[in-house]
Every structure is written in C-alpha cells, then in structure tokens.
mmCIF file of C-alpha atoms and ligand atoms in Angstrom:
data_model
loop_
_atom_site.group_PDB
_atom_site.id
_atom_site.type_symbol
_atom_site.label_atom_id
_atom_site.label_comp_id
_atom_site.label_asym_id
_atom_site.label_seq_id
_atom_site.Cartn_x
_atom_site.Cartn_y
_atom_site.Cartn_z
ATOM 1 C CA UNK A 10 -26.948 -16.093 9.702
ATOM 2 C CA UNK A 11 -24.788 -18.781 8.443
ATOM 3 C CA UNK A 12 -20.789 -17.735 8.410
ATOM 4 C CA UNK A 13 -18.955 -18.162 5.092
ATOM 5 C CA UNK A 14 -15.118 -18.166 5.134
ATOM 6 C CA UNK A 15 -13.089 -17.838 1.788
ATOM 7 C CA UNK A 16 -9.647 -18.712 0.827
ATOM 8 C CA UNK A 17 -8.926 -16.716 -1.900
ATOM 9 C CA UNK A 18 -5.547 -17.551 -3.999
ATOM 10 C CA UNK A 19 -3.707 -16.054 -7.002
ATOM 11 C CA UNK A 20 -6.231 -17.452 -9.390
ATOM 12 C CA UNK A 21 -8.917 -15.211 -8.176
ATOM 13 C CA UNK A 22 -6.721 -12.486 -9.308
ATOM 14 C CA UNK A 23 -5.535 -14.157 -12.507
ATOM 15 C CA UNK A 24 -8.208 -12.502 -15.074
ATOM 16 C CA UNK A 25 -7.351 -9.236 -13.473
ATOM 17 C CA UNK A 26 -3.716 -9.749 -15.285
ATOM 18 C CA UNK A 27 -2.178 -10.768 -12.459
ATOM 19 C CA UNK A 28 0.339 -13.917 -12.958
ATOM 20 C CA UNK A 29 -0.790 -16.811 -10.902
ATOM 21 C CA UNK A 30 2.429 -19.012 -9.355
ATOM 22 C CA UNK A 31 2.321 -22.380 -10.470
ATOM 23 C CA UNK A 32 0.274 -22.325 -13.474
ATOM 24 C CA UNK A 33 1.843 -22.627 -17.040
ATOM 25 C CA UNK A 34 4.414 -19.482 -17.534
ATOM 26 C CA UNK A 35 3.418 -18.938 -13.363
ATOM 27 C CA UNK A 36 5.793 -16.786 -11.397
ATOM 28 C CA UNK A 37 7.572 -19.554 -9.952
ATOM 29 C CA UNK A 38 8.103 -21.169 -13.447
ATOM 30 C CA UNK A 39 10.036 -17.906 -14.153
ATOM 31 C CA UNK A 40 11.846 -17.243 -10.881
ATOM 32 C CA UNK A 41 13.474 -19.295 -8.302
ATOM 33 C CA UNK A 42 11.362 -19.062 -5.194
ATOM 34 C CA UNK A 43 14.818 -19.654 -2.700
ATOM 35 C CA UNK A 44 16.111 -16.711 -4.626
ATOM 36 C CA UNK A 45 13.029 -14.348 -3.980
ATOM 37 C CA UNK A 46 10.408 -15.808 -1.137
ATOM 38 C CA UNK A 47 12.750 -17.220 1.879
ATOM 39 C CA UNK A 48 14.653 -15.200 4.525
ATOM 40 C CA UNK A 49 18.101 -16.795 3.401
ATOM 41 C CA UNK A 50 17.223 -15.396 -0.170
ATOM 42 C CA UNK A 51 16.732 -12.042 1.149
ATOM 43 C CA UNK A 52 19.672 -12.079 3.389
ATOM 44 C CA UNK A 53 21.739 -13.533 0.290
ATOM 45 C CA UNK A 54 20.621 -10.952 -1.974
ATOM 46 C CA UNK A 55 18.303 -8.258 -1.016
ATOM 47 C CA UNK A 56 18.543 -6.048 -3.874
ATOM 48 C CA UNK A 57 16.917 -9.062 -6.118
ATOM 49 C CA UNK A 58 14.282 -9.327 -3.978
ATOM 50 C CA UNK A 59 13.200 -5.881 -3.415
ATOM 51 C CA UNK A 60 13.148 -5.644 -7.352
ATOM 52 C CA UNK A 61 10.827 -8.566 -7.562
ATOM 53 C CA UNK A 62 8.454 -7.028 -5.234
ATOM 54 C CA UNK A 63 8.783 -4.063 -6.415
ATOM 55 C CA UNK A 64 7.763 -5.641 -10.022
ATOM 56 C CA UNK A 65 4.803 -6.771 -8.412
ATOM 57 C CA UNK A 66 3.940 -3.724 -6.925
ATOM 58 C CA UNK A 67 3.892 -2.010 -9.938
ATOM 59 C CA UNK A 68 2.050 -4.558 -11.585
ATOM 60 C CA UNK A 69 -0.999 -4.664 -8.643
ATOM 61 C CA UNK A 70 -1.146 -0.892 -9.250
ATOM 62 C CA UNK A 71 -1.952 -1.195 -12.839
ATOM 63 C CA UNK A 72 -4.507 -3.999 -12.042
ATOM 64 C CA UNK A 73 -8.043 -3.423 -11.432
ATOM 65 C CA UNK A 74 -10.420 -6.123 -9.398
ATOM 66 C CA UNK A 75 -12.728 -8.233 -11.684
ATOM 67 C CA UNK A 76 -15.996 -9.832 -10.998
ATOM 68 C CA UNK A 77 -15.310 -12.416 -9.159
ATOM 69 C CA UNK A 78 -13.453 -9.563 -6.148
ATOM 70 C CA UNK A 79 -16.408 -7.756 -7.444
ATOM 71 C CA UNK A 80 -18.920 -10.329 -6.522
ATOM 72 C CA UNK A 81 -17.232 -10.948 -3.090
ATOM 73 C CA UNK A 82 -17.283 -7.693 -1.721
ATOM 74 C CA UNK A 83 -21.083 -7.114 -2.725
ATOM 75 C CA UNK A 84 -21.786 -10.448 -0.747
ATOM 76 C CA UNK A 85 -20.355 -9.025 2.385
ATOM 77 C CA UNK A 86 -22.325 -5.828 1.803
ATOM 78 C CA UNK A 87 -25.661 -8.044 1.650
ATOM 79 C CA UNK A 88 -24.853 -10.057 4.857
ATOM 80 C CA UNK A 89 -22.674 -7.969 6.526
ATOM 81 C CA UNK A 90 -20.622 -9.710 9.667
ATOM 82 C CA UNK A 91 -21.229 -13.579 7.993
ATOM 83 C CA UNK A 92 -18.480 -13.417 5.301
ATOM 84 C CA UNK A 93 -14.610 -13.558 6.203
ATOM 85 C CA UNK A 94 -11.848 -13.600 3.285
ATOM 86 C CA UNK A 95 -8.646 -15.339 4.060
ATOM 87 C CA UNK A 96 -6.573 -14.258 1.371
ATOM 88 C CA UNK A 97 -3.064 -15.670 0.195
ATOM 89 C CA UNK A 98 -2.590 -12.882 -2.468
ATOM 90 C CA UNK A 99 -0.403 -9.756 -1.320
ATOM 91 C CA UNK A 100 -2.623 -7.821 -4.138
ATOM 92 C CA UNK A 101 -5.114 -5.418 -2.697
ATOM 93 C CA UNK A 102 -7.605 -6.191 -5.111
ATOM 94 C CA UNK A 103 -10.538 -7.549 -2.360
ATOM 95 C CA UNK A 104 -9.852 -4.118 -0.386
ATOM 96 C CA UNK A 105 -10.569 -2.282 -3.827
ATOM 97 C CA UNK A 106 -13.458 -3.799 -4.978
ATOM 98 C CA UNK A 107 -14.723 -2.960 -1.663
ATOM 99 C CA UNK A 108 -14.682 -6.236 1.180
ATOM 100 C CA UNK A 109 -13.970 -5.192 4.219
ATOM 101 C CA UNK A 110 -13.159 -8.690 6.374
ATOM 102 C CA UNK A 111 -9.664 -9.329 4.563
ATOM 103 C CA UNK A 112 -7.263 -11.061 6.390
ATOM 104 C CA UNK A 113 -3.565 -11.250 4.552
ATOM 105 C CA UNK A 114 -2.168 -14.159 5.731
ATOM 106 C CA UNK A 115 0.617 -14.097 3.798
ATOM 107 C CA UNK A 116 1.150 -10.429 4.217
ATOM 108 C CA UNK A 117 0.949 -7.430 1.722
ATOM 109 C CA UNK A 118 2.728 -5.594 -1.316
ATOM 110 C CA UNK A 119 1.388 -2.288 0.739
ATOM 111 C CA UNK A 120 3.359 -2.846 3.494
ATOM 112 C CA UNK A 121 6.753 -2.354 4.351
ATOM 113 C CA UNK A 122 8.549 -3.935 7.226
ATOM 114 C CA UNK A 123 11.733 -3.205 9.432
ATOM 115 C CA UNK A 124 13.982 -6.464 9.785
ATOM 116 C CA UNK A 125 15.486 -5.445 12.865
ATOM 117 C CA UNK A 126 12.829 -3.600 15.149
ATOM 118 C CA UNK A 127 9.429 -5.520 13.535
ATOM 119 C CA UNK A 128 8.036 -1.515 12.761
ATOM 120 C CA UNK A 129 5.701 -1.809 10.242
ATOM 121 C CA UNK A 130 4.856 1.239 7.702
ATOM 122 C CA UNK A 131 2.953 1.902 4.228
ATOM 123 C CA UNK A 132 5.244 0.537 1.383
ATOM 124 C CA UNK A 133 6.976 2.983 -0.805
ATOM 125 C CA UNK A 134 6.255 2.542 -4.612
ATOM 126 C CA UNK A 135 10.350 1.608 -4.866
ATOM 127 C CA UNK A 136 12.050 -0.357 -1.898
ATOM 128 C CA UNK A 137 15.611 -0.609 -1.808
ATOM 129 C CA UNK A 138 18.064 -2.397 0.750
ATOM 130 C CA UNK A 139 19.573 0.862 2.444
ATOM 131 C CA UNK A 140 15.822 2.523 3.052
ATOM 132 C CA UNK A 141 16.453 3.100 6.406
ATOM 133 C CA UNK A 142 13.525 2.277 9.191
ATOM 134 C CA UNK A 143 11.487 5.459 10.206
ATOM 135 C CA UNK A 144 11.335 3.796 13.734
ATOM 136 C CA UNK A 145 14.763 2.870 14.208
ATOM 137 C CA UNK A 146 17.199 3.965 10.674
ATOM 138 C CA UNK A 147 18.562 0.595 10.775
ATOM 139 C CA UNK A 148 18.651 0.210 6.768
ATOM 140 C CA UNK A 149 16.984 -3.640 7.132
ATOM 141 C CA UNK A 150 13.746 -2.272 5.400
ATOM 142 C CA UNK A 151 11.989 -5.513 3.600
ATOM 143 C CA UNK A 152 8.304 -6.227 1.764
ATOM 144 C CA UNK A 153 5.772 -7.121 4.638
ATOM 145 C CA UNK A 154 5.131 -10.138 2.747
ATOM 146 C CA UNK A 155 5.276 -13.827 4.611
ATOM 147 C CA UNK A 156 8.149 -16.192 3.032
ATOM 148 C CA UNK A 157 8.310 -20.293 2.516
ATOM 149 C CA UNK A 158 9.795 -20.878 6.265
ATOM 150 C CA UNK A 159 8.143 -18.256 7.794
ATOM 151 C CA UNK A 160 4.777 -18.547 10.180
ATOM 152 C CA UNK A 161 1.823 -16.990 8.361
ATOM 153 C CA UNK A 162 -0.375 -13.875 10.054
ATOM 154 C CA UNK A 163 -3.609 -14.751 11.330
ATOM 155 C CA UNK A 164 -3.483 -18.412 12.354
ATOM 156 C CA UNK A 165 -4.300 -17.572 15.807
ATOM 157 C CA UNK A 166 -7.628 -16.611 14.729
ATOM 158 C CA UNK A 167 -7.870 -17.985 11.367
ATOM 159 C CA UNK A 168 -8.266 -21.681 13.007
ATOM 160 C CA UNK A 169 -11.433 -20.819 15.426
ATOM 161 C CA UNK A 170 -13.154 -18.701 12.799
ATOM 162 C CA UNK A 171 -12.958 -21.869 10.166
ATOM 163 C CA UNK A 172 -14.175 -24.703 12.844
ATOM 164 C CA UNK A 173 -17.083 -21.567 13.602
ATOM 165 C CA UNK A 174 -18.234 -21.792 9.938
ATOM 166 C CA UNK A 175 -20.924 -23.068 8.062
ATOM 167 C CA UNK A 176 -19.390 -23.389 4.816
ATOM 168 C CA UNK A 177 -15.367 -22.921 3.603
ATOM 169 C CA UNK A 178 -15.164 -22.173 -0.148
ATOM 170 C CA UNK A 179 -11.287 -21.955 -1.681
ATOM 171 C CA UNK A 180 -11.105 -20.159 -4.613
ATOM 172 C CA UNK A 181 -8.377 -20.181 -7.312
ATOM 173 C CA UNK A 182 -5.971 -21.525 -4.703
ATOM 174 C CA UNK A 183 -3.955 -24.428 -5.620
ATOM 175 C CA UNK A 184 -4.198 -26.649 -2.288
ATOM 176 C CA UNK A 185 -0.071 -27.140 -2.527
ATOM 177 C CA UNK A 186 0.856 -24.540 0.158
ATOM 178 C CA UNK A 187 0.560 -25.018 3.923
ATOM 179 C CA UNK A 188 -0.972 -23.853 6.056
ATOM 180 C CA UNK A 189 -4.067 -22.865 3.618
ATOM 181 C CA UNK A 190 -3.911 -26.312 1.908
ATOM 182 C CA UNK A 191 -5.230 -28.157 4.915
ATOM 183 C CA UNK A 192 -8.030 -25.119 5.407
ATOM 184 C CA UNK A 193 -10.715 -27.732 3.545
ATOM 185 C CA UNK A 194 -9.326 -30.803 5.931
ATOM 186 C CA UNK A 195 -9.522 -28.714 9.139
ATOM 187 C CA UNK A 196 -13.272 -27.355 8.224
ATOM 188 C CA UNK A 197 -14.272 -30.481 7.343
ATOM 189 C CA UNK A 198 -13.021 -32.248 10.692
ATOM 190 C CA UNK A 199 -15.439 -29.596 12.039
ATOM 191 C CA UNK A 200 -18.375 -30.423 10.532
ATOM 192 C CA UNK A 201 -18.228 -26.969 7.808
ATOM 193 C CA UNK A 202 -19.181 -27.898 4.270
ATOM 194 C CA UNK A 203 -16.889 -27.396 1.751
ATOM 195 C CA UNK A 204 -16.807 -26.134 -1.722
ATOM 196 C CA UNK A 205 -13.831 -25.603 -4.388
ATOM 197 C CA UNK A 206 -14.158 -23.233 -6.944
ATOM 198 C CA UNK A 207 -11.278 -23.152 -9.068
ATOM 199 C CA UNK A 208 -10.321 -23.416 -13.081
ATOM 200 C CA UNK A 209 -9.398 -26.681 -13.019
ATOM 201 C CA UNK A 210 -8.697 -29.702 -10.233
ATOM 202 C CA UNK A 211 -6.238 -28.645 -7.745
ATOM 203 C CA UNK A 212 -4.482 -30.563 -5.286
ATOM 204 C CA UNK A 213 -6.545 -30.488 -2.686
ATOM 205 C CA UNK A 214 -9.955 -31.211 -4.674
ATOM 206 C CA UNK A 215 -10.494 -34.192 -3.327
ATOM 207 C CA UNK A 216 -11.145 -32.860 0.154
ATOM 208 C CA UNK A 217 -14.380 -31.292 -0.885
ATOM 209 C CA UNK A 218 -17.952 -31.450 -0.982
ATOM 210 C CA UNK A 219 -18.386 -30.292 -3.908
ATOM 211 C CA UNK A 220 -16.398 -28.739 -6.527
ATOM 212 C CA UNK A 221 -16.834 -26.142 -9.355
ATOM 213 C CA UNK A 222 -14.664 -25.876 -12.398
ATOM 214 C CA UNK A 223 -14.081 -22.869 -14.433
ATOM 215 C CA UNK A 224 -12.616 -18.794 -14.319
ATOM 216 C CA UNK A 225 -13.703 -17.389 -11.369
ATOM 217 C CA UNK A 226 -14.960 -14.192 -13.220
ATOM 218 C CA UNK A 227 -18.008 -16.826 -14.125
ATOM 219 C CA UNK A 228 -17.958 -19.095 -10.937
ATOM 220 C CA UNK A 229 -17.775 -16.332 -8.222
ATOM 221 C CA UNK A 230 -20.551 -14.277 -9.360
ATOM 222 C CA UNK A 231 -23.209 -17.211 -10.232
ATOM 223 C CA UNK A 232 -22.367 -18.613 -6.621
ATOM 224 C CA UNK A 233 -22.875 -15.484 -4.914
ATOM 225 C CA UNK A 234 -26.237 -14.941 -7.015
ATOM 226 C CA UNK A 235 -27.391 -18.146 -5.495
ATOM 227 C CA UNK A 236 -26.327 -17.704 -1.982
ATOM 228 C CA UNK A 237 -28.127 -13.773 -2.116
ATOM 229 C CA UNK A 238 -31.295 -15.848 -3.902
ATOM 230 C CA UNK A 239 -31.445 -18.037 -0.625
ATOM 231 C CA UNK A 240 -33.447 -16.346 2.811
ATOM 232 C CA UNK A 241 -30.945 -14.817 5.081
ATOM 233 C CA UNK A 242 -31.050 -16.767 8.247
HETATM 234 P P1 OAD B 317 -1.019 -21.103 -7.505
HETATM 235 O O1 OAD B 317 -0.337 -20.443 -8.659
HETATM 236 O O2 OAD B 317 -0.295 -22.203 -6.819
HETATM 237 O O3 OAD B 317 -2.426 -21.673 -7.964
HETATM 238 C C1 OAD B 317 -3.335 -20.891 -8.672
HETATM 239 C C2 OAD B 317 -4.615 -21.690 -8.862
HETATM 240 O O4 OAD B 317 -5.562 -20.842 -9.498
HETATM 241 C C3 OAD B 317 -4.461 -22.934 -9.731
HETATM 242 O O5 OAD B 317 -5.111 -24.040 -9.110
HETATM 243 C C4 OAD B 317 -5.168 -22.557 -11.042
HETATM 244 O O6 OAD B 317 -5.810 -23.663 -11.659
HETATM 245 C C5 OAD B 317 -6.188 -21.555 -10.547
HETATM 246 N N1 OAD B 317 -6.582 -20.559 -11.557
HETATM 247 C C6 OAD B 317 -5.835 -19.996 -12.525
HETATM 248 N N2 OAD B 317 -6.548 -19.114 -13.236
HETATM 249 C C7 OAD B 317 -7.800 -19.110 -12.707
HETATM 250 C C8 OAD B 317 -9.011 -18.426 -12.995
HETATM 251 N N3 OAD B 317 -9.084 -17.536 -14.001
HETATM 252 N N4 OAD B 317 -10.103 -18.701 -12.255
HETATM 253 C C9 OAD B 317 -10.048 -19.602 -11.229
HETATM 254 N N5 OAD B 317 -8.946 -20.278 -10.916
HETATM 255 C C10 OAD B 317 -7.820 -20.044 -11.623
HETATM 256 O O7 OAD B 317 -1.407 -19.931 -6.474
HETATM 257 P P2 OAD B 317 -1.807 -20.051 -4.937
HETATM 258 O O8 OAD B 317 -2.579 -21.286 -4.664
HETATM 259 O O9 OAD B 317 -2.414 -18.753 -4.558
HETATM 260 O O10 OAD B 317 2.984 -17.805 -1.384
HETATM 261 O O11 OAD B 317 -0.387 -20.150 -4.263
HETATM 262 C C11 OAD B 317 -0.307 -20.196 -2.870
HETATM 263 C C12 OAD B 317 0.943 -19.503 -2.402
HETATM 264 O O12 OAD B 317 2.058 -20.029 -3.117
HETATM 265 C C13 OAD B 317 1.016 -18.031 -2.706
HETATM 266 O O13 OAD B 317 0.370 -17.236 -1.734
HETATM 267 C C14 OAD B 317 2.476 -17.742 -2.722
HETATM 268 C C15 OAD B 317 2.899 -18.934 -3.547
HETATM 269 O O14 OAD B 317 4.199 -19.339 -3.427
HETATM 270 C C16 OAD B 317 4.100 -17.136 -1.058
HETATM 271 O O15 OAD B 317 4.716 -16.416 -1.840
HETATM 272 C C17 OAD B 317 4.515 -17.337 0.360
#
C-alpha cells in the first residue's frame, strides 16, 4: 500500500476560523513573535505569553474541523496504517475530525508543560505563571507548545518515515519555517513525489512535483476522492 505523509500548516485550519500566521492580518502581523514564541520571551514576560495561548485556546475550542480535516481523517479510515499527518498547528482539529496518526511537531494548545522538571499534563482552559507543577510545585508551568529556537518533537522519526514514503503532500503550510520547510527537499532527495496544496504559491513551491492552488476545504477533499478512486495496492 503506498505510504502518504502530510504536512499540514495553519492554512488547513484557516476556513475553520482559525487565524493563519503570516497571511494578511496573520497572527504574527498582529503580535511580535520574540514577545510570545521564544524562551527569552517567556522568561521576559510570562504572563503575556500565557494570555496569548490562552487566547488561542479559547479560540481552538470554539472551532470546529472543516472538510479538508474532514477529508483527511476519512482517508486514513480507508487505508488504515498508509497515511501519517505531520502537523505544525497546536489546534486539535485532525484529532477531532477523527485521524488518528497525528504527530505535533510543534507541540499542542492541550498540553501543559513544567519548565523545570519536563512533567507534562493536560492543559488547563486558563494558564497562569504561578500554576504550580503537579509533579514537582515549582510554579514554571508553560504551554507545551515548541518555540522559534527550540528543537521540534518528532524529528527522530519524522525523517525515516518521509525518505519511507511514496508521496509527501504539504498543505496550507507556508514553506518559511524550518525544519518542515525542507520536508519537500528531503522527500524529494529520496525519491517520494511531491505535491503542494495550498491557496496560493508559497515559498517552497518550487520544490514540487506538482502543485495545487486554492482553499483547502475544495483541494483536500477532491484529492482524497481521487486517491480513494485509485486500487489500493
Ligand atoms: P503561515 O501563516 O506561515 O502560512 C499559512 C499558509 O496557508 C500560507 O501559505 C497561505 O497561503 C495558506 N492558506 C491560507 N488560507 C488557506 C486556505 N483556506 N486553504 C489553503 N491554504 C491556505 O502558517 P504555517 O506555514 O503553518 O510556528 O506556519 C508555520 C509555523 O510558523 C507555525 O507552526 C508557527 C508559525 O510561527 C510556531 O509558532 C513555532
């Protein structure tokens, strides 16, 4: 059965309501990133961050997955074991539309994490700087979410499963942020076809086979109709 791996990123999520990052009126047009998504912004100012998450956290709550998680999940459930989702979104929109082979690699608005000791729980609604630890009360409690400077979750398996596929599809990402921006160069190195799917031209469009332009409530599902329309093998 030929192995699929997709790179999901915050455009996949965008027609759900959720703002993408670099887009027109993005996140990161509306905060400062060194403020909110580095270690030295935490540690400057932890209260801003945990209110930023915790923005975001109540915003993912409200948010419901749209066809294109829709259409994901259902291609798993067809060909169950040959689909993987690398995802760079810390929304659990995938995981509620029902896929099963998620892999956060830049961590998750569910989780909470303990600064000092590394104990990892489920996230609060709220998060605030003195929550103390439940493993070791040290009140260093912080979003389980990977910052710019920090080494993304996954990449010890994440490389092996790409070079192991047959075909790499990125969808909605933006191809500026590495590691997941040289996903398409890596795969293709390997041999793995490679397709884009994404609103417009990103960065990294170049890189691939082929490419697809338009919301991924339209693209997702009409790919996954013709990959379920082709024999299993
Ligand atoms: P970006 O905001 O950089 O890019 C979003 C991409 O989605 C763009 O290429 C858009 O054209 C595309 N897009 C927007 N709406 C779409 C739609 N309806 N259908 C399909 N595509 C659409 O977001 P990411 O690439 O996910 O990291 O950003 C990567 C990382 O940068 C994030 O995980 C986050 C951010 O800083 C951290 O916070 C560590």
């Amino acid at each position: 059965m030929a192995k699929i791996i997709i790179l999901t990123g915050a455009g996949i999520s965008a027609e759900s309501g959720l703002g993408t990052f670099r887009d027109e009126d993005g996140l990161w047009t509306r905060y400062d990133l060194n403020e909110v998504a580095t270690p030295e912004g935490f540690a400057r100012n932890p209260a801003l961050v945990h209110e930023f998450y915790n923005a975001r956290r109540a915003n993912c709550r409200g948010a419901a997955p749209n066809a294109a998680h829709h259409a994901l999940a259902a291609l798993e459930r067809a060909r169950p074991g040959a689909l993987r989702i690398i995802t760079q979104n810390v929304d659990d929109l995938h995981e509620r539309a029902g896929s099963q082979a998620v892999w956060h690699m830049h961590g998750t608005l569910a989780g909470a994490l303990c600064a000092a000791c590394g104990h990892r729980w489920e996230a609060p609604e709220v998060m605030q700087p003195a929550d103390p630890c439940p493993a070791c009360a040290a009140p260093a409690t912080r979003p389980d979410i990977v910052w710019f400077g920090e080494y993304p979750y996954y990449m010890d398996v994440i490389w092996d499963a790409l070079r192991a596929a047959d075909l790499f599809v990125a969808i909605g990402t933006s191809g500026t942020v590495f590691p997941a921006a040289a996903f398409v160069q890596d795969a293709a190195r390997a041999g793995v076809a490679t397709l884009e799917l994404n609103l417009e031209p990103s960065e990294a469009s170049g890189d691939f086979d082929t490419v697809r332009y338009g919301p991924a409530t339209e693209l997702v599902p009409a790919w996954v109709a013709e990959v379920l329309a082709t024999q299993a093998d």
